[in-house]
Each structure stands twice: as C-alpha cells, then as structure tokens.
Amino acid sequence: MTHAELVLAAGRWLRGSAGCSVVLEELCAATGNGENPDAIGWRCGQTMLVECKASRSDFLADRKKPFRADPSLGLGMYRYFMAPKGLLRAEEMPERWGLLEVVGRRVFRTKGHEPGQGYWRMEDPWCFTPRFSEGEVQMLLSAMARIKVRVGATEFHSMLHERLMRPVVDPRPAQADLLAAWADEAAKQPGAKHQ
C-alpha cells in the first residue's frame, strides 16, 4: 500500500470505528511543535492521532523526532501507527502507542486503546494526558481559517453566528404532521380507497 492509501484508510477508520466527528488528513498547520499528523480526529473531547507507515525505514526514522522522544510534546490523547499487515510488530510500538494493520480496505486494531468503549479515563493506560493540546487547537483553527477562505468571510460568519447558534429543532414532528395532513386530504378525494 502507498502512504496516500494508508492516510485514506486512517481517515475512514477515525470517522467510522473510532467515531470521530471531525477528522483532518494531512493538514499542514503551524502547530508549534512541528508535528503534522497523517490523520487526527476528535471525538467527545478525545483526540486520536494516526501515523501511517508504508516502510520500516519511515517507522524507524519517526523515533528521532523531538515530539516522539518526549511524548508530552506530541499531539493526540490516543496514538496509533498504521501500516500494511505484517510490516510492523505490536511489541515494537512505543509505550502507549497502538498498532492498526490494514488488509485490503479493512483495518484491524492489533494493539492499543479500543475506541467506542465509553469516555476516556485519566487512568487509562493508553491515554497521553500530558500532551501538546495547544497544537490540536491550532490544527482546528487552521482548518476553520481555510474553510473561511474557501466559502468567503460573509458566508463563514453567517454559518457560525446564524446557523450554528440557533437551537437545534427536530424536523421529524413537523414531517409527521405534514404526512398526516396529506393522508387526510387524500382520503377526502373522490374515488379514494378507505383502508
């Protein structure tokens, strides 16, 4: 598999199995620590980072990065390496790092935190509580700034202040009332069958 294919698989895994509502793939941002993760996702206040490795040499070179040498400088409350099955071994993962292995389009969690098992706990052995969380916020802000450039400042501010700040209204009751009214009206029509 290529690195690009692994990044796409990481994004799918974060959105699907990990349940992340926001996922960024290969976003270059000024995080302050120099880290630009292959994929990072946010789920209920948790961050999950996935570093994709298509070769062993890339995996071994990764250890030399300053934010790997000192885990408190890194991004991600939960961290995983992702690679094609058999390229990396679970026992060679750094402390508290998980391993995701890819076979075709399927991703298998070989080691690490199992997402979707409730909210994170401070005593979770996989959790990186001291981490560079400011860099995670900087990534989100960078993504939002790019959206603002793409859609325009007026539309962006409208989305934030008008649409997002309104209370969420469940459209289903209104739809049910409308369907009932249509059914009543249809029943009044000449030639309508009564059931």
CSV table of C-alpha atoms in Angstrom, one decimal:
chain,number,residue,atom,x,y,z
A,1,MET,CA,0.0,0.0,0.0
A,2,THR,CA,1.1,3.5,-0.6
A,3,HIS,CA,1.3,6.2,2.1
A,4,ALA,CA,-1.6,8.0,0.5
A,5,GLU,CA,-3.8,4.9,0.6
A,6,LEU,CA,-2.9,4.4,4.2
A,7,VAL,CA,-3.9,8.0,5.0
A,8,LEU,CA,-7.3,7.5,3.4
A,9,ALA,CA,-7.7,4.3,5.4
A,10,ALA,CA,-6.8,6.2,8.6
A,11,GLY,CA,-9.4,8.8,7.9
A,12,ARG,CA,-12.1,6.2,7.3
A,13,TRP,CA,-11.1,4.4,10.5
A,14,LEU,CA,-11.2,7.6,12.5
A,15,ARG,CA,-14.7,8.5,11.2
A,16,GLY,CA,-16.1,5.0,11.4
A,17,SER,CA,-14.7,2.7,14.0
A,18,ALA,CA,-13.3,5.5,16.2
A,19,GLY,CA,-16.4,7.6,15.9
A,20,CYS,CA,-14.7,10.9,15.4
A,21,SER,CA,-17.0,13.7,14.3
A,22,VAL,CA,-14.1,15.8,13.0
A,23,VAL,CA,-11.2,14.3,11.1
A,24,LEU,CA,-8.2,16.1,9.4
A,25,GLU,CA,-6.0,14.2,7.0
A,26,GLU,CA,-2.5,15.5,6.1
A,27,LEU,CA,-3.3,19.1,7.2
A,28,CYS,CA,-0.1,21.1,7.3
A,29,ALA,CA,-0.5,23.6,10.1
A,30,ALA,CA,1.7,25.6,12.4
A,31,THR,CA,1.2,23.6,15.5
A,32,GLY,CA,4.1,25.0,17.4
A,33,ASN,CA,5.8,21.6,17.9
A,34,GLY,CA,6.5,20.9,14.2
A,35,GLU,CA,4.2,17.9,14.1
A,36,ASN,CA,1.8,17.4,11.1
A,37,PRO,CA,0.0,14.2,11.7
A,38,ASP,CA,-1.1,12.0,8.8
A,39,ALA,CA,-4.6,11.9,10.4
A,40,ILE,CA,-6.1,13.2,13.6
A,41,GLY,CA,-9.7,13.0,14.8
A,42,TRP,CA,-11.8,14.5,17.6
A,43,ARG,CA,-14.5,12.5,19.5
A,44,CYS,CA,-16.2,13.9,22.6
A,45,GLY,CA,-13.1,15.8,23.7
A,46,GLN,CA,-10.8,13.0,22.8
A,47,THR,CA,-8.1,13.3,20.1
A,48,MET,CA,-6.9,10.3,18.2
A,49,LEU,CA,-3.7,10.5,16.1
A,50,VAL,CA,-2.8,8.0,13.4
A,51,GLU,CA,0.7,8.0,11.8
A,52,CYS,CA,0.9,6.0,8.6
A,53,LYS,CA,4.0,4.0,7.7
A,54,ALA,CA,4.4,2.3,4.3
A,55,SER,CA,8.0,1.3,5.1
A,56,ARG,CA,10.0,0.1,8.1
A,57,SER,CA,12.7,2.8,7.4
A,58,ASP,CA,10.0,5.5,7.8
A,59,PHE,CA,8.8,3.9,11.1
A,60,LEU,CA,12.4,3.8,12.4
A,61,ALA,CA,13.1,7.4,11.4
A,62,ASP,CA,10.0,8.6,13.2
A,63,ARG,CA,11.6,7.8,16.6
A,64,LYS,CA,14.1,10.6,16.1
A,65,LYS,CA,11.5,13.4,16.0
A,66,PRO,CA,11.6,15.6,19.2
A,67,PHE,CA,7.8,15.1,19.8
A,68,ARG,CA,8.4,11.3,19.8
A,69,ALA,CA,11.4,11.4,22.1
A,70,ASP,CA,9.3,13.4,24.6
A,71,PRO,CA,5.7,12.2,24.4
A,72,SER,CA,4.4,15.3,26.3
A,73,LEU,CA,5.3,17.4,23.2
A,74,GLY,CA,3.2,15.3,20.8
A,75,LEU,CA,-0.4,15.5,19.6
A,76,GLY,CA,-3.1,13.0,20.3
A,77,MET,CA,-4.7,11.8,23.5
A,78,TYR,CA,-4.6,8.3,21.9
A,79,ARG,CA,-1.9,7.5,19.3
A,80,TYR,CA,-1.6,4.7,16.7
A,81,PHE,CA,0.8,3.7,14.0
A,82,MET,CA,-1.0,2.3,10.9
A,83,ALA,CA,0.8,0.0,8.4
A,84,PRO,CA,0.1,-2.8,6.0
A,85,LYS,CA,-0.3,-6.1,7.9
A,86,GLY,CA,3.0,-7.7,8.8
A,87,LEU,CA,5.2,-4.6,8.3
A,88,LEU,CA,5.3,-3.6,12.0
A,89,ARG,CA,5.1,-5.7,15.1
A,90,ALA,CA,3.0,-4.9,18.2
A,91,GLU,CA,5.9,-5.4,20.5
A,92,GLU,CA,8.0,-2.7,18.8
A,93,MET,CA,5.4,0.0,19.4
A,94,PRO,CA,6.5,2.9,21.6
A,95,GLU,CA,4.9,2.9,25.1
A,96,ARG,CA,1.1,3.6,25.0
A,97,TRP,CA,1.0,3.5,21.2
A,98,GLY,CA,-1.4,1.3,19.4
A,99,LEU,CA,-1.0,-0.5,16.1
A,100,LEU,CA,-3.6,-0.6,13.3
A,101,GLU,CA,-3.0,-3.0,10.5
A,102,VAL,CA,-4.5,-2.8,7.0
A,103,VAL,CA,-5.6,-5.7,4.8
A,104,GLY,CA,-7.3,-4.5,1.7
A,105,ARG,CA,-9.9,-2.0,2.8
A,106,ARG,CA,-10.2,-3.4,6.4
A,107,VAL,CA,-8.4,-2.0,9.4
A,108,PHE,CA,-7.6,-4.2,12.4
A,109,ARG,CA,-6.6,-2.9,15.8
A,110,THR,CA,-3.8,-5.1,16.8
A,111,LYS,CA,-2.7,-3.1,19.9
A,112,GLY,CA,-3.9,0.0,21.7
A,113,HIS,CA,-7.0,1.8,23.0
A,114,GLU,CA,-10.2,0.4,21.8
A,115,PRO,CA,-12.3,3.4,20.6
A,116,GLY,CA,-16.0,3.4,21.3
A,117,GLN,CA,-15.7,1.9,24.8
A,118,GLY,CA,-17.2,4.9,26.6
A,119,TYR,CA,-15.4,8.1,27.6
A,120,TRP,CA,-11.7,8.3,28.3
A,121,ARG,CA,-10.5,7.9,31.8
A,122,MET,CA,-7.4,9.6,33.3
A,123,GLU,CA,-6.1,6.3,34.5
A,124,ASP,CA,-6.4,4.7,31.0
A,125,PRO,CA,-3.0,3.1,30.3
A,126,TRP,CA,-3.2,4.2,26.6
A,127,CYS,CA,-4.0,7.8,27.3
A,128,PHE,CA,-1.4,10.6,26.8
A,129,THR,CA,-2.7,13.1,29.4
A,130,PRO,CA,0.3,15.4,29.3
A,131,ARG,CA,0.4,16.3,25.6
A,132,PHE,CA,0.7,19.4,23.4
A,133,SER,CA,-3.1,20.1,23.3
A,134,GLU,CA,-2.5,23.7,22.1
A,135,GLY,CA,-1.2,22.2,18.8
A,136,GLU,CA,-4.5,20.3,18.5
A,137,VAL,CA,-6.5,23.6,18.9
A,138,GLN,CA,-4.1,25.2,16.4
A,139,MET,CA,-4.9,22.5,13.8
A,140,LEU,CA,-8.7,23.1,14.2
A,141,LEU,CA,-8.3,26.8,13.9
A,142,SER,CA,-6.1,26.4,10.8
A,143,ALA,CA,-8.8,24.1,9.3
A,144,MET,CA,-11.5,26.7,10.1
A,145,ALA,CA,-9.5,29.5,8.6
A,146,ARG,CA,-9.1,27.5,5.3
A,147,ILE,CA,-12.9,27.0,5.2
A,148,LYS,CA,-13.4,30.7,5.7
A,149,VAL,CA,-11.1,31.4,2.7
A,150,ARG,CA,-12.9,28.8,0.6
A,151,VAL,CA,-16.5,29.9,1.3
A,152,GLY,CA,-15.8,33.6,1.9
A,153,ALA,CA,-15.9,35.6,5.1
A,154,THR,CA,-19.5,36.6,4.9
A,155,GLU,CA,-20.8,33.0,4.4
A,156,PHE,CA,-18.4,31.7,7.1
A,157,HIS,CA,-19.6,34.2,9.7
A,158,SER,CA,-23.2,33.5,8.7
A,159,MET,CA,-22.6,29.8,9.2
A,160,LEU,CA,-21.1,30.3,12.6
A,161,HIS,CA,-23.3,33.0,14.1
A,162,GLU,CA,-26.6,32.5,12.5
A,163,ARG,CA,-26.9,28.8,11.7
A,164,LEU,CA,-24.8,27.2,14.3
A,165,MET,CA,-26.0,29.3,17.2
A,166,ARG,CA,-29.7,28.6,16.6
A,167,PRO,CA,-31.3,25.9,18.8
A,168,VAL,CA,-31.5,22.5,17.0
A,169,VAL,CA,-35.1,21.7,16.1
A,170,ASP,CA,-36.1,18.2,15.3
A,171,PRO,CA,-37.8,18.2,11.9
A,172,ARG,CA,-39.5,14.9,12.4
A,173,PRO,CA,-42.7,16.0,14.3
A,174,ALA,CA,-43.4,18.6,11.6
A,175,GLN,CA,-42.8,16.0,8.9
A,176,ALA,CA,-45.2,13.6,10.7
A,177,ASP,CA,-47.9,16.3,10.9
A,178,LEU,CA,-47.5,17.1,7.2
A,179,LEU,CA,-47.8,13.4,6.2
A,180,ALA,CA,-50.9,13.0,8.3
A,181,ALA,CA,-52.4,16.1,6.7
A,182,TRP,CA,-51.6,14.7,3.2
A,183,ALA,CA,-53.2,11.3,4.2
A,184,ASP,CA,-56.4,13.1,5.4
A,185,GLU,CA,-56.6,15.1,2.2
A,186,ALA,CA,-56.0,12.1,0.0
A,187,ALA,CA,-58.8,10.2,1.9
A,188,LYS,CA,-61.2,13.1,1.1
A,189,GLN,CA,-60.6,12.8,-2.6
A,190,PRO,CA,-63.3,11.2,-4.8
A,191,GLY,CA,-62.5,7.6,-5.5
A,192,ALA,CA,-60.1,7.2,-2.6
A,193,LYS,CA,-59.9,3.7,-1.2
A,194,HIS,CA,-60.6,3.5,2.6
A,195,GLN,CA,-58.4,1.1,4.4
